[in-house]
Short mmCIF file of C-alpha atoms and ligand atoms in Angstrom, two decimals:
data_model
loop_
_atom_site.label_atom_id
_atom_site.label_comp_id
_atom_site.label_asym_id
_atom_site.label_seq_id
_atom_site.Cartn_x
_atom_site.Cartn_y
_atom_site.Cartn_z
CA MET A 241 16.86 7.74 -22.31
CA GLU A 242 16.54 9.16 -18.79
CA ARG A 243 13.58 6.80 -18.22
CA ASP A 244 15.53 3.79 -19.50
CA SER A 245 18.42 4.44 -17.16
CA ASN A 246 15.99 4.86 -14.24
CA GLU A 247 14.35 1.56 -15.13
CA HIS A 248 17.74 -0.15 -15.23
CA LEU A 249 18.70 1.37 -11.91
CA ALA A 250 15.40 0.20 -10.45
CA ARG A 251 15.72 -3.33 -11.76
CA ASP A 252 19.27 -3.47 -10.41
CA GLY A 253 18.09 -1.97 -7.11
CA ALA A 254 15.27 -4.49 -6.73
CA ALA A 255 17.50 -7.38 -7.85
CA ALA A 256 20.07 -6.39 -5.21
CA ILE A 257 17.49 -6.86 -2.46
CA VAL A 258 18.18 -10.11 -0.64
CA THR A 259 16.55 -9.57 2.73
CA ILE A 260 13.50 -7.51 3.53
CA GLY A 261 12.14 -6.59 6.93
CA VAL A 262 8.42 -6.61 7.65
CA VAL A 263 7.23 -4.86 10.79
CA GLY A 264 3.86 -6.09 12.04
CA ALA A 265 2.85 -9.76 11.86
CA GLY A 266 -0.90 -9.18 11.47
CA THR A 267 -2.97 -10.16 8.45
CA MET A 268 -1.21 -7.74 6.08
CA GLY A 269 2.34 -8.10 7.43
CA GLY A 270 2.07 -11.89 7.52
CA GLY A 271 0.72 -11.90 3.97
CA ILE A 272 3.56 -9.67 2.75
CA ALA A 273 6.15 -11.87 4.47
CA GLN A 274 4.63 -14.93 2.84
CA VAL A 275 4.60 -13.59 -0.73
CA ALA A 276 8.14 -12.21 -0.37
CA ALA A 277 9.46 -15.54 0.94
CA ARG A 278 7.66 -17.39 -1.86
CA ALA A 279 9.47 -15.14 -4.33
CA GLY A 280 12.82 -16.17 -2.85
CA LEU A 281 13.54 -13.23 -0.55
CA ASP A 282 14.76 -13.70 3.00
CA VAL A 283 12.36 -12.06 5.42
CA VAL A 284 12.79 -10.78 8.95
CA LEU A 285 9.28 -10.53 10.42
CA ILE A 286 9.03 -8.32 13.49
CA ASP A 287 6.22 -7.89 15.98
CA GLN A 288 6.52 -6.37 19.44
CA SER A 289 4.27 -9.03 20.88
CA GLU A 290 5.39 -12.65 21.03
CA SER A 291 1.80 -13.86 20.77
CA TRP A 292 1.07 -11.74 17.65
CA LEU A 293 4.28 -12.96 16.08
CA ASP A 294 3.33 -16.58 16.77
CA ARG A 295 -0.17 -15.98 15.43
CA GLY A 296 1.32 -14.50 12.25
CA LEU A 297 3.69 -17.42 11.74
CA VAL A 298 0.91 -19.94 12.40
CA ALA A 299 -1.30 -18.22 9.80
CA ILE A 300 1.49 -18.30 7.19
CA THR A 301 2.12 -21.99 7.93
CA ALA A 302 -1.62 -22.75 7.62
CA ASP A 303 -1.83 -20.93 4.26
CA LEU A 304 1.13 -22.91 2.91
CA GLU A 305 -0.29 -26.13 4.33
CA ARG A 306 -3.47 -25.48 2.33
CA LEU A 307 -1.36 -25.22 -0.80
CA VAL A 308 0.34 -28.53 0.03
CA THR A 309 -3.06 -30.18 0.52
CA LYS A 310 -4.15 -28.84 -2.87
CA GLU A 311 -0.90 -30.26 -4.31
CA ARG A 312 0.17 -26.81 -5.52
CA ILE A 313 3.47 -27.00 -3.62
CA THR A 314 5.44 -29.87 -2.13
CA ASP A 315 6.30 -30.36 1.56
CA GLU A 316 9.86 -29.49 0.65
CA ARG A 317 8.88 -26.19 -0.98
CA ARG A 318 6.71 -25.28 2.06
CA ASP A 319 9.69 -25.91 4.33
CA GLN A 320 11.96 -23.81 2.11
CA ILE A 321 9.52 -20.88 2.20
CA LEU A 322 9.10 -21.10 5.97
CA ALA A 323 12.87 -21.31 6.46
CA ARG A 324 13.23 -17.97 4.70
CA ILE A 325 11.08 -16.23 7.34
CA GLU A 326 12.81 -15.38 10.59
CA GLY A 327 10.44 -14.10 13.27
CA SER A 328 11.64 -11.80 16.03
CA THR A 329 10.31 -9.41 18.64
CA ARG A 330 13.52 -7.36 18.51
CA ILE A 331 13.57 -4.56 15.97
CA GLU A 332 17.41 -4.65 16.02
CA HIS A 333 17.12 -7.80 13.92
CA LEU A 334 16.30 -5.55 10.96
CA ALA A 335 19.88 -4.21 10.89
CA ALA A 336 20.98 -6.19 7.83
CA CYS A 337 17.78 -5.67 5.80
CA ASP A 338 17.98 -4.15 2.32
CA LEU A 339 14.44 -2.71 2.50
CA VAL A 340 11.85 -2.53 5.28
CA ILE A 341 8.04 -2.53 4.97
CA GLU A 342 5.96 -1.47 7.94
CA ALA A 343 2.49 -2.96 8.30
CA VAL A 344 1.52 -1.89 11.81
CA ASN A 345 -1.74 -0.31 13.02
CA GLU A 346 -3.20 2.46 10.92
CA SER A 347 -2.15 5.24 13.29
CA LEU A 348 0.19 8.09 12.29
CA PRO A 349 2.01 8.27 15.68
CA THR A 350 2.54 4.48 15.72
CA LYS A 351 3.84 4.45 12.16
CA ILE A 352 6.14 7.42 12.84
CA GLU A 353 7.50 5.63 15.90
CA VAL A 354 8.23 2.53 13.81
CA PHE A 355 9.84 4.55 11.01
CA THR A 356 12.10 6.47 13.40
CA SER A 357 13.16 3.28 15.25
CA VAL A 358 13.84 1.45 11.99
CA SER A 359 15.79 4.35 10.49
CA ASP A 360 18.06 4.33 13.56
CA ILE A 361 18.89 0.67 12.91
CA VAL A 362 19.22 0.22 9.14
CA ALA A 363 21.74 1.82 6.77
CA PRO A 364 20.82 5.39 5.76
CA GLU A 365 20.11 4.48 2.13
CA VAL A 366 17.77 1.56 2.94
CA ILE A 367 14.33 2.11 1.41
CA LEU A 368 11.53 2.43 3.97
CA VAL A 369 8.07 1.46 2.81
CA SER A 370 4.69 1.83 4.45
CA ASN A 371 1.71 -0.42 3.77
CA THR A 372 -0.61 2.36 4.89
CA SER A 373 -4.14 2.34 3.48
CA SER A 374 -4.81 6.05 4.00
CA ILE A 375 -2.04 7.90 5.85
CA SER A 376 0.10 10.40 3.93
CA ILE A 377 3.46 8.97 2.79
CA THR A 378 4.82 12.52 2.71
CA ALA A 379 3.95 12.98 6.39
CA LEU A 380 5.64 9.68 7.27
CA ALA A 381 8.72 10.50 5.20
CA GLY A 382 9.10 13.75 7.14
CA SER A 383 9.89 11.73 10.28
CA VAL A 384 13.17 10.24 8.97
CA ALA A 385 16.51 11.41 7.58
CA ASN A 386 16.72 10.98 3.79
CA PRO A 387 12.96 11.18 3.12
CA GLU A 388 13.61 10.51 -0.57
CA ARG A 389 13.99 6.80 0.32
CA VAL A 390 10.38 6.52 1.57
CA ALA A 391 7.46 5.24 -0.53
CA GLY A 392 4.18 3.41 -0.02
CA MET A 393 3.21 -0.11 -1.03
CA HIS A 394 -0.50 -0.61 -0.42
CA PHE A 395 -1.26 -4.34 -0.47
CA PHE A 396 -4.74 -5.85 -0.54
CA ASN A 397 -6.36 -8.48 1.62
CA PRO A 398 -5.89 -11.44 1.22
CA VAL A 399 -2.34 -10.55 0.20
CA PRO A 400 -1.43 -13.97 -1.27
CA VAL A 401 -4.41 -13.74 -3.63
CA MET A 402 -4.81 -10.08 -4.64
CA LYS A 403 -2.54 -9.04 -7.50
CA LEU A 404 -2.54 -5.28 -6.97
CA VAL A 405 -0.05 -3.15 -5.10
CA GLU A 406 -0.65 0.60 -5.17
CA VAL A 407 2.81 2.18 -5.14
CA ILE A 408 2.62 5.60 -3.55
CA ARG A 409 4.99 8.36 -4.38
CA GLY A 410 5.43 10.88 -1.56
CA LEU A 411 6.34 14.48 -2.30
CA GLN A 412 10.01 13.76 -1.62
CA SER A 413 10.24 10.15 -2.88
CA SER A 414 13.08 9.90 -5.41
CA ASP A 415 12.57 8.44 -8.88
CA GLU A 416 14.96 5.66 -7.94
CA THR A 417 13.03 4.76 -4.78
CA VAL A 418 9.72 4.61 -6.63
CA ALA A 419 11.17 2.62 -9.51
CA THR A 420 12.88 0.15 -7.14
CA VAL A 421 9.64 -0.38 -5.24
CA MET A 422 7.71 -0.89 -8.50
CA ALA A 423 10.30 -3.48 -9.58
CA LEU A 424 10.17 -5.17 -6.17
CA ALA A 425 6.39 -5.49 -6.43
CA GLU A 426 6.82 -7.29 -9.75
CA ARG A 427 9.53 -9.48 -8.28
CA ILE A 428 7.09 -10.72 -5.64
CA ASP A 429 4.54 -11.48 -8.37
CA LYS A 430 2.29 -8.46 -7.88
CA THR A 431 1.11 -5.86 -10.35
CA PRO A 432 2.13 -2.39 -9.22
CA VAL A 433 0.17 0.73 -10.11
CA GLN A 434 1.77 4.04 -9.26
CA VAL A 435 -0.48 6.59 -7.56
CA ALA A 436 0.03 10.00 -6.01
CA ASP A 437 0.00 10.61 -2.28
CA ALA A 438 -3.69 11.55 -2.02
CA PRO A 439 -6.03 10.46 0.82
CA GLY A 440 -7.18 6.85 0.30
CA PHE A 441 -5.05 6.74 -2.88
CA VAL A 442 -7.34 5.25 -5.56
CA ALA A 443 -8.65 1.90 -4.30
CA ASN A 444 -9.92 2.93 -0.88
CA ARG A 445 -11.24 6.26 -2.14
CA LEU A 446 -13.55 4.24 -4.40
CA LEU A 447 -14.18 1.14 -2.26
CA LEU A 448 -14.94 2.77 1.07
CA PRO A 449 -17.81 5.02 -0.06
CA MET A 450 -19.43 1.96 -1.63
CA ILE A 451 -19.11 0.04 1.64
CA ASN A 452 -20.36 3.06 3.63
CA GLU A 453 -23.36 3.48 1.33
CA ALA A 454 -24.16 -0.24 1.71
CA ILE A 455 -24.24 0.31 5.49
CA PHE A 456 -26.61 3.27 5.06
CA CYS A 457 -28.84 1.03 2.88
CA LEU A 458 -28.85 -1.59 5.62
CA SER A 459 -29.61 0.88 8.43
CA GLU A 460 -32.39 2.51 6.39
CA GLY A 461 -33.99 -0.91 5.82
CA VAL A 462 -33.58 -0.79 2.03
CA ALA A 463 -32.61 -4.49 2.02
CA THR A 464 -31.10 -7.13 4.29
CA ALA A 465 -27.33 -7.57 4.53
CA GLU A 466 -27.58 -10.80 2.52
CA ASP A 467 -29.59 -9.09 -0.22
CA ILE A 468 -27.35 -6.01 -0.41
CA ASP A 469 -24.39 -8.34 -0.96
CA ARG A 470 -26.36 -10.49 -3.41
CA VAL A 471 -27.21 -7.39 -5.47
CA MET A 472 -23.56 -6.45 -5.93
CA ARG A 473 -22.38 -10.03 -6.54
CA LEU A 474 -25.03 -10.81 -9.12
CA GLY A 475 -25.65 -7.33 -10.49
CA ALA A 476 -22.13 -5.96 -10.63
CA SER A 477 -20.09 -9.21 -10.67
CA HIS A 478 -18.18 -8.32 -7.52
CA PRO A 479 -16.52 -11.42 -6.02
CA MET A 480 -18.12 -10.61 -2.68
CA GLY A 481 -20.74 -8.06 -1.59
CA PRO A 482 -19.76 -4.77 0.12
CA LEU A 483 -20.84 -5.86 3.61
CA ALA A 484 -18.99 -9.18 3.35
CA LEU A 485 -15.99 -7.19 2.14
CA ALA A 486 -16.27 -4.85 5.13
CA ASP A 487 -16.23 -7.93 7.37
CA LEU A 488 -13.09 -9.17 5.58
CA ILE A 489 -11.28 -5.82 5.85
CA GLY A 490 -12.35 -5.28 9.49
CA LEU A 491 -14.98 -2.71 10.49
CA ASP A 492 -12.51 -0.78 12.66
CA VAL A 493 -10.17 -0.49 9.66
CA CYS A 494 -13.06 0.66 7.44
CA LEU A 495 -14.04 3.30 10.02
CA GLY A 496 -10.45 4.52 10.36
CA ILE A 497 -10.09 4.96 6.58
CA LEU A 498 -13.48 6.71 6.31
CA GLU A 499 -12.49 9.10 9.08
CA VAL A 500 -9.37 10.09 7.15
CA LEU A 501 -11.39 10.52 3.93
CA HIS A 502 -14.12 12.45 5.77
CA GLY A 503 -11.50 14.80 7.24
CA GLU A 504 -9.98 15.44 3.81
CA PHE A 505 -12.96 15.39 1.45
CA GLY A 506 -15.93 16.32 3.64
CA ASP A 507 -19.44 15.09 4.03
CA LYS A 508 -19.71 12.57 1.20
CA TYR A 509 -17.38 10.31 3.24
CA ARG A 510 -19.21 10.73 6.59
CA PRO A 511 -19.08 7.29 8.27
CA ALA A 512 -22.50 5.68 8.67
CA PRO A 513 -23.63 5.85 12.33
CA MET A 514 -24.31 2.10 12.18
CA LEU A 515 -20.63 1.50 11.37
CA ARG A 516 -19.59 3.48 14.45
CA GLN A 517 -22.04 1.47 16.57
CA MET A 518 -20.78 -1.85 15.25
CA VAL A 519 -17.18 -0.87 16.03
CA ALA A 520 -18.17 0.38 19.50
CA ALA A 521 -19.88 -2.96 20.11
CA GLY A 522 -16.73 -4.88 19.11
CA ARG A 523 -18.42 -6.41 16.08
CA LEU A 524 -15.41 -5.99 13.85
CA GLY A 525 -16.09 -8.61 11.15
CA ARG A 526 -14.28 -11.89 10.55
CA LYS A 527 -11.57 -11.23 13.11
CA SER A 528 -14.06 -10.88 15.98
CA GLY A 529 -16.36 -13.65 14.74
CA ALA A 530 -19.22 -11.34 13.77
CA GLY A 531 -19.84 -8.24 11.71
CA PHE A 532 -22.61 -7.67 9.19
CA HIS A 533 -22.56 -11.44 8.82
CA ASP A 534 -21.98 -14.18 11.34
CA HIS A 535 -18.51 -15.73 11.22
CA GLY A 536 -19.04 -18.32 13.88
CA GLY A 537 -17.80 -16.27 16.81
CA GLY A 538 -20.94 -14.86 18.37
N1 3HC B 706 -5.11 -16.48 2.17
C1 3HC B 706 -4.63 -17.18 1.11
N2 3HC B 706 -5.41 -17.62 0.11
C2 3HC B 706 -6.72 -17.38 0.20
C3 3HC B 706 -7.29 -16.67 1.26
C4 3HC B 706 -6.41 -16.20 2.28
N3 3HC B 706 -6.86 -15.51 3.33
N4 3HC B 706 -8.62 -16.57 1.05
C5 3HC B 706 -8.88 -17.21 -0.11
N5 3HC B 706 -7.74 -17.69 -0.62
C6 3HC B 706 -7.57 -18.42 -1.87
C7 3HC B 706 -8.22 -19.77 -1.80
O1 3HC B 706 -7.33 -20.74 -1.26
C8 3HC B 706 -8.54 -20.05 -3.25
O2 3HC B 706 -7.36 -20.49 -3.92
P1 3HC B 706 -7.44 -21.42 -5.22
O3 3HC B 706 -8.41 -20.77 -6.17
O4 3HC B 706 -6.04 -21.38 -5.71
O5 3HC B 706 -7.90 -22.73 -4.75
C9 3HC B 706 -8.88 -18.66 -3.81
O6 3HC B 706 -8.27 -17.71 -2.91
C10 3HC B 706 -10.35 -18.43 -3.88
O7 3HC B 706 -10.87 -18.62 -2.57
P2 3HC B 706 -12.26 -19.31 -2.24
O8 3HC B 706 -12.60 -20.32 -3.32
O9 3HC B 706 -12.25 -19.79 -0.83
O10 3HC B 706 -13.31 -18.14 -2.23
P3 3HC B 706 -13.62 -17.06 -3.31
O11 3HC B 706 -13.50 -17.58 -4.71
O12 3HC B 706 -14.88 -16.46 -2.85
O13 3HC B 706 -12.45 -16.00 -3.13
C11 3HC B 706 -11.65 -14.01 -2.18
C12 3HC B 706 -12.20 -15.39 -1.88
C13 3HC B 706 -10.28 -14.14 -2.86
C14 3HC B 706 -11.48 -13.30 -0.85
C15 3HC B 706 -12.64 -13.26 -3.15
O14 3HC B 706 -13.92 -13.29 -2.59
C16 3HC B 706 -12.27 -11.82 -3.38
O15 3HC B 706 -11.44 -11.51 -4.23
N6 3HC B 706 -12.92 -10.89 -2.63
C17 3HC B 706 -12.63 -9.46 -2.73
C18 3HC B 706 -11.42 -9.16 -1.89
C19 3HC B 706 -11.07 -7.71 -1.94
O16 3HC B 706 -11.72 -6.87 -2.55
N7 3HC B 706 -9.97 -7.36 -1.25
C20 3HC B 706 -9.53 -6.00 -1.13
C21 3HC B 706 -10.00 -5.45 0.17
S1 3HC B 706 -9.55 -3.76 0.36
C22 3HC B 706 -8.02 -3.82 1.03
O17 3HC B 706 -7.47 -4.85 1.38
C23 3HC B 706 -7.34 -2.51 1.21
C24 3HC B 706 -7.23 -2.16 2.67
O18 3HC B 706 -6.48 -0.96 2.77
C25 3HC B 706 -8.59 -1.95 3.32
#
């Protein structure tokens, strides 16, 4: 009975959301803005840098253009989706949002800064969501008034394609907040799975040690990068091998997550020295043009 009424509240809560704010117009923030707009939500997309904002909007437009070329959507539908996304470099533009998702750099101080600025602007009951891949939702919630309105939505790259959203319940997240966020994930055509606020949640706690071990295999000369990836594609039916996946995620992001996991769980998550070297050398994967594989950028 209690559960039913919570589910109703949540559905009503998610249905009442008309406009969401997304802070950070990078790969994840742009992807989230795109899927939300496709689901009929109005989106205010914020980035502090004009050039990052433009890059984000260009990437969204290119993704939609691809769908037009494939005749999955019409020109008119593309224009409708784009018209629902308002880009801005001014965080004040979030004032009328019904829910805000931050997707900025994976750094606790940066995320806390965003959460405190946003909470000064939006109404006190507005749900604040983090797309963190490894930072504690409970720690983030502690930085704002009404921490019960904070939860995590961990999206996966590429956001328009990957169905999963891990919904993270912080220590103080209310039932209503979690249920509303679960319902919102469904509304934007994702499949939510609720997880506790533990380091790396579930997906990254499992994915990152596999990627790290693949890097150890490479550095120990067990096989070439191509063959390590081939083994997991053909032997475990993964859509892409672990080193290609690391290149997609970004090697700096992989290292950051492993450092959090290493700090919490100890030696089994120790980042491979080769990963540290690659990051130090600026070989960050697809975004820098080269990682474990060449992506046409040197
Ligand atoms: N944006 C939008 N659509 C994209 C896309 C992108 N960046 N990349 C691929 N697609 C679409 C393609 O248009 C294509 O659509 P269609 O089937 O409707 O025509 C479809 O996805 C398949 O793409 P491709 O045919 O080009 O290539 P693949 O079949 O090899 O699929 C892939 C590419 C979807 C990336 C697939 O290889 C895959 O699923 N890889 C694993 C990705 C993964 O594990 N992601 C999670 C990373 S972990 C994470 O994000 C958490 C973070 O915290 C680290």
